[in-house]
Short mmCIF file of N, CA, C and O in Angstrom, two decimals:
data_model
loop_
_atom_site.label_atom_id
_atom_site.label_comp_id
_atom_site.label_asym_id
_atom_site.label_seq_id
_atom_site.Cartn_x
_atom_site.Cartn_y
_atom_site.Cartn_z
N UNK A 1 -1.73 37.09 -31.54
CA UNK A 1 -2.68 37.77 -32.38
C UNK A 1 -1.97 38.68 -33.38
O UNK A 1 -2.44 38.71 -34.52
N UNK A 2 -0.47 39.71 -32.98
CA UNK A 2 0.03 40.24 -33.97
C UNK A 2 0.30 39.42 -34.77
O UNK A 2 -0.10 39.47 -35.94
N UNK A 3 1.29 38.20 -34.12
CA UNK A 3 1.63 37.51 -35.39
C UNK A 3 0.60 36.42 -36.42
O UNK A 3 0.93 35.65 -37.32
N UNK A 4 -0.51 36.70 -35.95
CA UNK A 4 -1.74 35.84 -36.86
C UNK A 4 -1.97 37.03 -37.89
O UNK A 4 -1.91 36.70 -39.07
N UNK A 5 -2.24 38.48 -37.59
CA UNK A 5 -2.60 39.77 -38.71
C UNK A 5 -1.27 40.13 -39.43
O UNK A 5 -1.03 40.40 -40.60
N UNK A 6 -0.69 40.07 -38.58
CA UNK A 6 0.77 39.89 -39.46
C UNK A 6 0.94 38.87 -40.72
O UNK A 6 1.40 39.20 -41.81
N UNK A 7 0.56 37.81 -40.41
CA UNK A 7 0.49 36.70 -41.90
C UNK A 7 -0.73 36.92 -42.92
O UNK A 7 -0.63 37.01 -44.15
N UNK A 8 -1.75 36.98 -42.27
CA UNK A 8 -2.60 37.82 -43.18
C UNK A 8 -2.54 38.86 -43.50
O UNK A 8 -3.54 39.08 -44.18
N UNK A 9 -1.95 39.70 -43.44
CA UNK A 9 -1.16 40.87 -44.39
C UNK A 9 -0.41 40.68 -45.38
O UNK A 9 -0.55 41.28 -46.45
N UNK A 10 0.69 39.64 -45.09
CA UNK A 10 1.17 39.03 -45.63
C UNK A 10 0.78 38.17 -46.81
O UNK A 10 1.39 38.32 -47.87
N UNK A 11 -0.04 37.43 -46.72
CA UNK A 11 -0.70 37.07 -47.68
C UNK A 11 -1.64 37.19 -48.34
O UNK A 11 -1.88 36.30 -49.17
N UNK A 12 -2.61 38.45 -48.20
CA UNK A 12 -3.56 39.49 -48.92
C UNK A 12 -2.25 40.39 -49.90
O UNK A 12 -2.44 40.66 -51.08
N UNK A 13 -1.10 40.72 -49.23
CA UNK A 13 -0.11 41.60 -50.53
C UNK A 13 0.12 40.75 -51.41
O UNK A 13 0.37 41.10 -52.57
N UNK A 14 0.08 39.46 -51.02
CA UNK A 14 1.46 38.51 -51.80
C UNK A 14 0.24 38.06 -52.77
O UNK A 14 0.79 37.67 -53.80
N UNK A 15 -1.20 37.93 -52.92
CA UNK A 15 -2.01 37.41 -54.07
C UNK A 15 -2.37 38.64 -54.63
O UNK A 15 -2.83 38.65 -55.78
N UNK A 16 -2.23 39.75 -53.96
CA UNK A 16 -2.70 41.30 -55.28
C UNK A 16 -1.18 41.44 -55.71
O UNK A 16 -0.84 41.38 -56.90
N UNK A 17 -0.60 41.57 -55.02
CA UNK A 17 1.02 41.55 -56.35
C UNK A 17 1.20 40.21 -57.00
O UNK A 17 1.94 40.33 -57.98
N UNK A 18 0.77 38.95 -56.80
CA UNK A 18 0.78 38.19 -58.12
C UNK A 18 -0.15 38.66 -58.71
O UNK A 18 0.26 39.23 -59.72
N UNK A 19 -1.92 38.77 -58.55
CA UNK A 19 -2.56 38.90 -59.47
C UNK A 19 -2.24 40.35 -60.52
O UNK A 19 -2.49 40.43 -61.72
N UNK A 20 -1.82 41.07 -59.91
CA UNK A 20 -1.19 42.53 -60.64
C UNK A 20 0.17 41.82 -61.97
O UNK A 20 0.02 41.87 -63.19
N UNK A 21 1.14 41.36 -61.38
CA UNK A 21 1.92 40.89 -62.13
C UNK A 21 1.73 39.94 -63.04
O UNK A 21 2.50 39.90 -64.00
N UNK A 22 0.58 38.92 -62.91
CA UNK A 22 0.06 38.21 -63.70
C UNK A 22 -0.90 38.84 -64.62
O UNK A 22 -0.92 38.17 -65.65
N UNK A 23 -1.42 39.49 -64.66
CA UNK A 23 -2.05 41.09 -65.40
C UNK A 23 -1.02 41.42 -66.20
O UNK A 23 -1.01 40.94 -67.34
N UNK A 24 0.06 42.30 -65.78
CA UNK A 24 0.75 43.19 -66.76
C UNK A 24 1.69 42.03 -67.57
O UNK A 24 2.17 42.55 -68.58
N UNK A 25 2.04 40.76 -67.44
CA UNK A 25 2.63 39.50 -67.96
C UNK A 25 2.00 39.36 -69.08
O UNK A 25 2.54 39.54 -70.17
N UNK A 26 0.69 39.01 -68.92
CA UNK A 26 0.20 38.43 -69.90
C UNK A 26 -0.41 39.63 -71.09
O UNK A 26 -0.62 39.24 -72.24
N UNK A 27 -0.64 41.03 -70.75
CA UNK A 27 -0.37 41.97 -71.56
C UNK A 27 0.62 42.28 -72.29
O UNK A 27 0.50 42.83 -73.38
N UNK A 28 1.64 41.98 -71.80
CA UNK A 28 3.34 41.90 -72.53
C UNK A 28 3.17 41.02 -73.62
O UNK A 28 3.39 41.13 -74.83
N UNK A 29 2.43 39.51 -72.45
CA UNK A 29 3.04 38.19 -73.94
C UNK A 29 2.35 38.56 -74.70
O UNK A 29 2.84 38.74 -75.81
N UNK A 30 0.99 38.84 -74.51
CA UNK A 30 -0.06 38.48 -75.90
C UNK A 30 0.50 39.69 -76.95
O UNK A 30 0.47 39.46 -78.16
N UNK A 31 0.98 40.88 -76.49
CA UNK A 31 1.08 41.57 -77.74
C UNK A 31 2.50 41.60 -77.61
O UNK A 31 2.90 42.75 -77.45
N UNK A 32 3.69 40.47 -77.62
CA UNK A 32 4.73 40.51 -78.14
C UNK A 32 5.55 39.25 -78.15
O UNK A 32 6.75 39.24 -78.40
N UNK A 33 4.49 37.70 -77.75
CA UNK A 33 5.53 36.77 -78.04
C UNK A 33 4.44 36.01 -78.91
O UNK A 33 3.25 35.98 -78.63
N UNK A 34 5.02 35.39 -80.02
CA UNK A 34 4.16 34.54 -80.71
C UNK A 34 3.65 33.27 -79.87
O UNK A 34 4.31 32.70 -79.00
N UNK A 35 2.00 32.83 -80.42
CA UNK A 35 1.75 31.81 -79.87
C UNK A 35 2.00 30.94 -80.42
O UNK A 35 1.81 30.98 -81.64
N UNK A 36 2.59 29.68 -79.78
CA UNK A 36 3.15 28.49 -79.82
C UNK A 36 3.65 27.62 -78.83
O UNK A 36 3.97 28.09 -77.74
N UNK A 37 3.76 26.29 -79.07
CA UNK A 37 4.06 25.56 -78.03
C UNK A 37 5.25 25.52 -77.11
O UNK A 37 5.40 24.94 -76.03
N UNK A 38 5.92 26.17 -77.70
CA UNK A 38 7.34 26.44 -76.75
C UNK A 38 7.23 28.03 -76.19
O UNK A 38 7.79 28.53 -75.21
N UNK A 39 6.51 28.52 -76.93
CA UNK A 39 6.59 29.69 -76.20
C UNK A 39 5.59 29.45 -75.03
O UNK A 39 6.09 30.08 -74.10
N UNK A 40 4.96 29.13 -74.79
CA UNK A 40 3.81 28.62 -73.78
C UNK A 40 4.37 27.97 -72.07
O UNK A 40 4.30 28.23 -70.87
N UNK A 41 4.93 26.97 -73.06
CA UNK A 41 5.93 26.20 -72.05
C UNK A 41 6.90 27.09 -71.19
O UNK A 41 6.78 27.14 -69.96
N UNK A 42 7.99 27.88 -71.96
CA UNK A 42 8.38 28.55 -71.37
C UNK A 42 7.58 29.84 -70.63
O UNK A 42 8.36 30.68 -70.19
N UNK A 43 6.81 30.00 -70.52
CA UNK A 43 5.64 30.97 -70.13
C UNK A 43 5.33 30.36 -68.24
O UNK A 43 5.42 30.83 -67.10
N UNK A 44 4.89 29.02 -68.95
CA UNK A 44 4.56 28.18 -67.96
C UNK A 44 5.87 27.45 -66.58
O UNK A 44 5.59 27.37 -65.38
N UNK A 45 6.91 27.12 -67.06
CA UNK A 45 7.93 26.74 -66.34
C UNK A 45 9.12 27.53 -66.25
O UNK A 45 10.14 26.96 -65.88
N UNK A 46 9.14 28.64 -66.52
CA UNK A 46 10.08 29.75 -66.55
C UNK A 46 9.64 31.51 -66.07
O UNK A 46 10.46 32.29 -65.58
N UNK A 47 8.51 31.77 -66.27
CA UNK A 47 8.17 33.15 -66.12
C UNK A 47 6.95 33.21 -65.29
O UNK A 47 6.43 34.29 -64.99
N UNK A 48 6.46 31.99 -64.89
CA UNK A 48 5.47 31.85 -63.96
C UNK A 48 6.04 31.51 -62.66
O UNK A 48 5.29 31.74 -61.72
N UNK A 49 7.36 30.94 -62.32
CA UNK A 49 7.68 30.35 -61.07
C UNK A 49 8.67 31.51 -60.74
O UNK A 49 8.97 31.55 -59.55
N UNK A 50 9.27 32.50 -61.55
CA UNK A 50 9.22 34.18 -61.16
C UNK A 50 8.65 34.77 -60.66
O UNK A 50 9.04 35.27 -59.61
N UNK A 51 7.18 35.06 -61.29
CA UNK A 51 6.16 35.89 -61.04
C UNK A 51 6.11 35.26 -59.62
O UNK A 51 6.49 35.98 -58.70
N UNK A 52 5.79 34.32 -59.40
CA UNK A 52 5.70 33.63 -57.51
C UNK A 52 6.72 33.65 -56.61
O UNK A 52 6.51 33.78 -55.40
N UNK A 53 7.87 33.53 -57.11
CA UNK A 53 8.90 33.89 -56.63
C UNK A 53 9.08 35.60 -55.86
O UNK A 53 9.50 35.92 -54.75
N UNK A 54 8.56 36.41 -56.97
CA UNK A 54 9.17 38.19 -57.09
C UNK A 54 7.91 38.13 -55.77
O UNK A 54 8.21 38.33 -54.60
N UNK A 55 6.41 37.81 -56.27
CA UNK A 55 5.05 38.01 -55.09
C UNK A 55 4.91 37.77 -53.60
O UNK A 55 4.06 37.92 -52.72
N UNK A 56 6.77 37.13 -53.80
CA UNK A 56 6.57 36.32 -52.13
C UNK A 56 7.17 36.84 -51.54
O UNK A 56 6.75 36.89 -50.38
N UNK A 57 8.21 37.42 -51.71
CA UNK A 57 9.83 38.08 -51.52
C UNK A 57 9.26 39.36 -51.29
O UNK A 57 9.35 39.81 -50.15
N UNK A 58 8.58 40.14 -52.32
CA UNK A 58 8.45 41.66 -52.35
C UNK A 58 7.34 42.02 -51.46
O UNK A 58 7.06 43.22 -51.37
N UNK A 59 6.80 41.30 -50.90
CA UNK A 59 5.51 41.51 -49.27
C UNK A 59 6.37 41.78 -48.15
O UNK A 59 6.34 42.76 -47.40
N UNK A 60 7.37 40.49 -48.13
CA UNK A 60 8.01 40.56 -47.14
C UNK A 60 9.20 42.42 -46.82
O UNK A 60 9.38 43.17 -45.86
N UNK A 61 9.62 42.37 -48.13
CA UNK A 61 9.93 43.74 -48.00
C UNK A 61 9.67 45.11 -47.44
O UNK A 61 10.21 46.13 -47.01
N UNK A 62 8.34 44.44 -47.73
CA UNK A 62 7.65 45.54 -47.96
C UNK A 62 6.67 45.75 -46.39
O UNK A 62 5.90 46.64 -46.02
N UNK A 63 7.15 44.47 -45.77
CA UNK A 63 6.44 44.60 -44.04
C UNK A 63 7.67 44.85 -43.33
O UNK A 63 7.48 45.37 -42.24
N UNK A 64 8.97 44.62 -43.65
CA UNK A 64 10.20 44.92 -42.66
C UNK A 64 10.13 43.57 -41.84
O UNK A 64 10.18 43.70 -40.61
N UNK A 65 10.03 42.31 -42.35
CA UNK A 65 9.63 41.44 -41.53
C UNK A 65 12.01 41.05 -41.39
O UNK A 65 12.91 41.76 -41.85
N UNK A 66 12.13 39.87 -40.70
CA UNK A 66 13.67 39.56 -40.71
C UNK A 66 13.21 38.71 -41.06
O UNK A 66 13.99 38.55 -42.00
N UNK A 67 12.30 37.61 -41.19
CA UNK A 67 12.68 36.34 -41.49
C UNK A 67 12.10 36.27 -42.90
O UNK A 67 10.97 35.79 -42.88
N UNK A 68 12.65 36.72 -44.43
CA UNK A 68 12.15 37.15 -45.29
C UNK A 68 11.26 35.69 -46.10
O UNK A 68 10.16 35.86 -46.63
N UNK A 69 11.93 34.37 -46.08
CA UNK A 69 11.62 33.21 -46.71
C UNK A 69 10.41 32.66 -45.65
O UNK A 69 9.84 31.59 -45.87
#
C-alpha cells in the first residue's frame, strides 16, 4: 500500500511540474521565438522531450526515492 501512494505521488508531481513547465515554455516561445516551421519542429523534438525528461527526474528528487529512473 506504501508503495502504491508512493507512485501516485509520484505521478500527480510529475504532470503539475510538466503542466507548470509547459506553461512557462510556451510563454518564453510565443514572445521570443519566431513562428515558423523549423522553429516548431524544434519546439516539438527538442524542447518537449526535455520538458518530460526534467518532469520525471525532478519528482523523484524531490521524494528521496533510490531508484530515480
Amino acid at each position: 500500500m506504501k508503495y502504491f501512494l508512493r507512485k501516485i505521488v509520484y505521478a500527480v508531481f510529475s504532470i503539475i511540474l510538466f503542466i507548470v513547465l509547459w506553461n512557462i515554455m510556451s510563454w518564453i516561445w510565443n514572445a521570443y521565438v519566431p513562428l515558423n516551421y523549423k522553429t516548431d519542429l524544434f519546439g516539438l523534438f527538442v524542447v518537449t522531450p526535455i520538458i518530460l525528461i526534467i518532469s520525471c527526474v525532478l519528482p523523484s528528487f524531490m521524494l528521496g526515492r533510490k531508484d530515480s529512473l
